[in-house]
Short mmCIF file of C-alpha atoms in Angstrom, two decimals:
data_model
loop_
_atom_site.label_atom_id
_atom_site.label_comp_id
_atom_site.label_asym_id
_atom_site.label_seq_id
_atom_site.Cartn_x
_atom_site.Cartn_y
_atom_site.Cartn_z
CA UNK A 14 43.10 165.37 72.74
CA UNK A 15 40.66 162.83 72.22
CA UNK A 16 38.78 165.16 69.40
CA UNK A 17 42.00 166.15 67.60
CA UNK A 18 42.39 162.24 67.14
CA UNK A 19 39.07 161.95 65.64
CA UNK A 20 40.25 164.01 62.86
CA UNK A 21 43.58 163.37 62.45
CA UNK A 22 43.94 160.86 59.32
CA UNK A 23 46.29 158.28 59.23
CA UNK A 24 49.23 158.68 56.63
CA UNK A 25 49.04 154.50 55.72
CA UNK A 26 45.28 154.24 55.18
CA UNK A 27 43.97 157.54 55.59
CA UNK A 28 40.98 157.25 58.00
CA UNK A 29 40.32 159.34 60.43
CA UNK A 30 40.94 158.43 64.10
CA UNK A 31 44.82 158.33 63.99
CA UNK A 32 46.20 159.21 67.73
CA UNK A 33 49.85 157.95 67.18
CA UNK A 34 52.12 161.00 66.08
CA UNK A 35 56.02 160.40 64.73
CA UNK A 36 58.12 162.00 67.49
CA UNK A 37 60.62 163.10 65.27
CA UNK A 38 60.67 167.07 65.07
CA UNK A 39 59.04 168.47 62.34
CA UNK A 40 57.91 165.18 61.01
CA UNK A 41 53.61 165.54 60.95
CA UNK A 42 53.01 162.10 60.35
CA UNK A 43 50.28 160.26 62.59
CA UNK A 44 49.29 156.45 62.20
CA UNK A 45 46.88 153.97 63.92
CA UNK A 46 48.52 151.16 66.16
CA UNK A 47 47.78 148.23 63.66
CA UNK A 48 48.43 150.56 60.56
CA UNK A 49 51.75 151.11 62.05
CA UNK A 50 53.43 147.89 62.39
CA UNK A 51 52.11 146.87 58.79
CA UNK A 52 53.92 149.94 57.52
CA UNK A 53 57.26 149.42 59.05
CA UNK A 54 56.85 152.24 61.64
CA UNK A 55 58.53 151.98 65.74
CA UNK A 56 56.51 152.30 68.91
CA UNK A 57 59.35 152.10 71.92
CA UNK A 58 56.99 150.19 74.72
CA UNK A 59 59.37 152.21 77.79
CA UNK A 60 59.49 155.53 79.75
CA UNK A 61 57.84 157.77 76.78
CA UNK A 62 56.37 155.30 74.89
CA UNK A 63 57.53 157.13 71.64
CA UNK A 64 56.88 156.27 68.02
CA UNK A 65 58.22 156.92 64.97
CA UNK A 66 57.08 156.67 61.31
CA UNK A 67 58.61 154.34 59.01
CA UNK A 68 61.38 157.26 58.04
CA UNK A 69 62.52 158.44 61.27
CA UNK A 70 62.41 154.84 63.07
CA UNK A 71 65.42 154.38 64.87
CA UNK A 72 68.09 151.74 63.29
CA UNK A 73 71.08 149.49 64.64
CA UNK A 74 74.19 151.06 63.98
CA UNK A 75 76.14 147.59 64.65
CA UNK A 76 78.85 147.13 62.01
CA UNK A 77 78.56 144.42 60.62
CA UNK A 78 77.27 142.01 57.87
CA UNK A 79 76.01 138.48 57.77
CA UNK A 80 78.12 136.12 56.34
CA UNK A 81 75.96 134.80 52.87
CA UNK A 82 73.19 132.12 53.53
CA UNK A 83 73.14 133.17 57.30
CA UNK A 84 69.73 132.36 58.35
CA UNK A 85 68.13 133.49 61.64
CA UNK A 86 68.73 131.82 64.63
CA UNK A 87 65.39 131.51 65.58
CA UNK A 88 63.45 130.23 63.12
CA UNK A 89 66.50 129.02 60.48
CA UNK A 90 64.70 130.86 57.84
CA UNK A 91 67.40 133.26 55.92
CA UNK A 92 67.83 136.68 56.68
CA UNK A 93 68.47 140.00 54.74
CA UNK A 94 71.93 140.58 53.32
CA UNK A 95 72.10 143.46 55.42
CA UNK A 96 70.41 145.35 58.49
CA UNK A 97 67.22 146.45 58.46
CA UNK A 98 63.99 147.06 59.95
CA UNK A 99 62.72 143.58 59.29
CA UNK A 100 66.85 141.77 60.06
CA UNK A 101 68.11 142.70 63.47
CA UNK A 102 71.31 141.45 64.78
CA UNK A 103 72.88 141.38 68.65
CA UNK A 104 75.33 144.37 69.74
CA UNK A 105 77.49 142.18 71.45
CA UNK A 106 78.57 139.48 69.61
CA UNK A 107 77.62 140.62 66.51
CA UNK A 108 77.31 137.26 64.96
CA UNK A 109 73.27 136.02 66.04
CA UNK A 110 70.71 137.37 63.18
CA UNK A 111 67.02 137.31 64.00
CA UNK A 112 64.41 138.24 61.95
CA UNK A 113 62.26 140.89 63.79
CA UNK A 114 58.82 139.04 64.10
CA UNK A 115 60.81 135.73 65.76
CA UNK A 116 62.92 137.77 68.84
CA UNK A 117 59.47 139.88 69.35
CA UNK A 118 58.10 136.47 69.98
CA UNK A 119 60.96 135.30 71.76
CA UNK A 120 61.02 138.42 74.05
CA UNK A 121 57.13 138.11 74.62
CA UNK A 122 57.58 134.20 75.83
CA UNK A 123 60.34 135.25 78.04
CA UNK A 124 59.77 138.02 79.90
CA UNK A 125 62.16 140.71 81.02
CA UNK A 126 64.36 138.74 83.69
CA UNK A 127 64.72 135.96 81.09
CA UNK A 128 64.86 138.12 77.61
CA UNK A 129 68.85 138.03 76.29
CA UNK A 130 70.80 137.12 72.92
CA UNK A 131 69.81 133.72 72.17
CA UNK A 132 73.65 132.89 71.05
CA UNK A 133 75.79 134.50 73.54
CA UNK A 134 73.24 134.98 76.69
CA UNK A 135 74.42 138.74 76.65
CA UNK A 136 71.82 140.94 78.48
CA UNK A 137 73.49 144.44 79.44
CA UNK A 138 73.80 145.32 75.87
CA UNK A 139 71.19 143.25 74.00
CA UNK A 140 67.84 144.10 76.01
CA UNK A 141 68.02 147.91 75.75
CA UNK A 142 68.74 147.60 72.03
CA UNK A 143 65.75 145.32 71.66
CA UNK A 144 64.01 148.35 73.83
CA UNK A 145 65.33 151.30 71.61
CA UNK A 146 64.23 149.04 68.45
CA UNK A 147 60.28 148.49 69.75
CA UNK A 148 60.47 145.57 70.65
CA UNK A 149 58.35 144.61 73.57
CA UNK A 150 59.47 142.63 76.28
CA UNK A 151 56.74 142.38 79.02
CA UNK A 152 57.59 142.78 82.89
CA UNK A 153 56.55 139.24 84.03
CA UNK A 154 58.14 136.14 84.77
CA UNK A 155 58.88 133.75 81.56
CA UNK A 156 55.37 132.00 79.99
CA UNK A 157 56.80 128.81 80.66
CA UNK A 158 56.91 129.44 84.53
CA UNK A 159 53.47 130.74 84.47
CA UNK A 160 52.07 127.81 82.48
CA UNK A 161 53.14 124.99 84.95
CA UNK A 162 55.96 123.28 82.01
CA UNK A 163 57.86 122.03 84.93
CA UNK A 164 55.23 121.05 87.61
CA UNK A 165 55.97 117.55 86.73
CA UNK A 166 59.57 117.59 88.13
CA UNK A 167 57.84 118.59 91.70
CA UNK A 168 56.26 115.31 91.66
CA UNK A 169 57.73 112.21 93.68
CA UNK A 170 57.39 109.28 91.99
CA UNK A 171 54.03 107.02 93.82
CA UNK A 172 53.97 103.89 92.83
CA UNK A 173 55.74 99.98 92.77
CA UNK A 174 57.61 99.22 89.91
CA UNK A 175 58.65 95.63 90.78
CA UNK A 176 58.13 92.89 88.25
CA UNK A 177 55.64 91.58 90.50
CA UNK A 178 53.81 93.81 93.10
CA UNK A 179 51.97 91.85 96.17
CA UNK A 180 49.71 94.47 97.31
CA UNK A 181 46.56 93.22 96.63
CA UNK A 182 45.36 97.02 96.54
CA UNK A 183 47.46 97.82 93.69
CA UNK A 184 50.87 99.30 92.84
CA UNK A 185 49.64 102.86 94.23
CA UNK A 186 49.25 101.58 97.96
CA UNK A 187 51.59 103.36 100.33
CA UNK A 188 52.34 103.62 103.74
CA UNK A 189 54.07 105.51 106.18
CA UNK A 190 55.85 102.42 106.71
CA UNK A 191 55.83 98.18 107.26
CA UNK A 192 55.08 96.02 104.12
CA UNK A 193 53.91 99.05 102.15
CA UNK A 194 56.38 101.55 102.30
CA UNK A 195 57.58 102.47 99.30
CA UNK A 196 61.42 103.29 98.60
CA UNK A 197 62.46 105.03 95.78
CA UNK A 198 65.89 104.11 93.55
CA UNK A 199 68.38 105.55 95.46
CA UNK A 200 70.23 106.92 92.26
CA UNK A 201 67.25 107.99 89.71
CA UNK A 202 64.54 108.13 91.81
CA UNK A 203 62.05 107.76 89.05
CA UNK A 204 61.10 104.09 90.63
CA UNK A 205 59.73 102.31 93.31
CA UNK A 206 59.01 99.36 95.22
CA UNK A 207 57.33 98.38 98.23
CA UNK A 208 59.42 96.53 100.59
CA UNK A 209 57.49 93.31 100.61
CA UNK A 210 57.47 93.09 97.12
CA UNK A 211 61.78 93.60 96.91
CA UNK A 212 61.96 91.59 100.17
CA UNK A 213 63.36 94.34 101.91
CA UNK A 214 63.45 94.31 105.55
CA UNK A 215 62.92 97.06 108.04
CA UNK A 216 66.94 97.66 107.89
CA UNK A 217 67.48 98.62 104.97
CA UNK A 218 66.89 102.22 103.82
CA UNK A 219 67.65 102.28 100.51
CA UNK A 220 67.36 100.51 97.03
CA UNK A 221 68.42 100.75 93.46
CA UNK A 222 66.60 100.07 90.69
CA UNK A 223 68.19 97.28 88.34
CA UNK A 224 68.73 100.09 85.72
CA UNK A 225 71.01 102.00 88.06
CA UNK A 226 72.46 99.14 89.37
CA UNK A 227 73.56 97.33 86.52
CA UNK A 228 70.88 94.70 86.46
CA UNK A 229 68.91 95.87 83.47
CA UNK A 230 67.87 93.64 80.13
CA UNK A 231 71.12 91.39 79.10
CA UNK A 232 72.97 91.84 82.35
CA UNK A 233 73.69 89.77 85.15
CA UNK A 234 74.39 89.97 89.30
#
């Protein structure tokens, strides 16, 4: 209750006001939140939401070592000689080391339907050991989605790129169609011209830039 947390002290700092309780039987040991990341303990963020204290925390029971000077995938900085709470490593291949601060990040960035081993791509095994290890992987679509990184690839190119345009209202004008139409490079799409300006007639449909078609600086018709 809400009153036995008010007196309940916390075994890191010991003030009062300590509502997390190790889940391990017979273990009495109760921590704040921000006490008990700083003191190495577990919170599992799925079903029961448990916690642990810093001596009943669950641990990977992956066999195996890194190799010496392996550094962490992540952030290249070296690892631990050996697993631990702070030097993770991923079930299935066994071979990508991650500190535990850098794939918390990673997993927070991506999102569940993107989270998985940064070396192999393995999800089946790797995200419910991340889950059983507290790490927390939010249910939401990847941060790069949500924060528009790719919005510009949805744009169509809008303007002429000939050497010289003969719109007199400017490389942007475009029309539906005559003079001012704009066709874009049939093979990178990332330019333009306006038929007058290319001396395109109403024919022809398409166009290549002189990139794509061979015709760029040094190169000849």
């Amino acid at each position: 209750t809400g009153r036995l947390c008010s007196l309940q002290r916390c075994f890191a700092c010991g003030e009062r006001g300590a509502c997390i309780s190790c889940q391990a039987k017979g273990c009495s040991r109760s921590f704040h939140l921000p006490c008990a990341s700083k003191h190495g303990c577990v919170t599992q963020f799925f079903r029961k939401f448990k916690s642990f204290c810093w001596e009943h925390r669950p641990e990977q029971t992956v066999q195996a070592r890194p190799e010496p000077d392996t550094t962490c995938i992540i952030c290249l900085e070296p690892v631990e000689e050996q697993i631990s709470h702070t030097t993770m490593v991923c079930p299935a291949c066994k071979g990508a080391w991650f500190h535990r601060t850098c794939i918390w990040g990673q997993a927070v960035s991506a999102g569940r339907s993107c989270f998985r081993c940064p070396h192999c791509n393995n999800k089946r095994k790797f995200v419910p050991e991340m889950l059983r290890m507290g790490i927390f992987i939010p249910l939401r679509t990847p941060a790069w989605e949500e924060e528009g990184a790719y919005e510009d690839l949805n744009e169509r190119h809008s303007w002429c790129n000939a050497s010289q345009c003969l719109s007199r209202q400017g490389r942007h004008q475009v029309e539906e169609s005559g003079p001012w139409e704009l066709l874009l490079c049939s093979s990178c799409a990332s330019k333009g011209t306006h038929r007058r300006c290319s001396a395109l007639g109403t024919a022809i449909d398409t166009w290549e830039c002189d990139e794509c078609a061979g015709l760029g600086p040094g190169k000849r018709p």
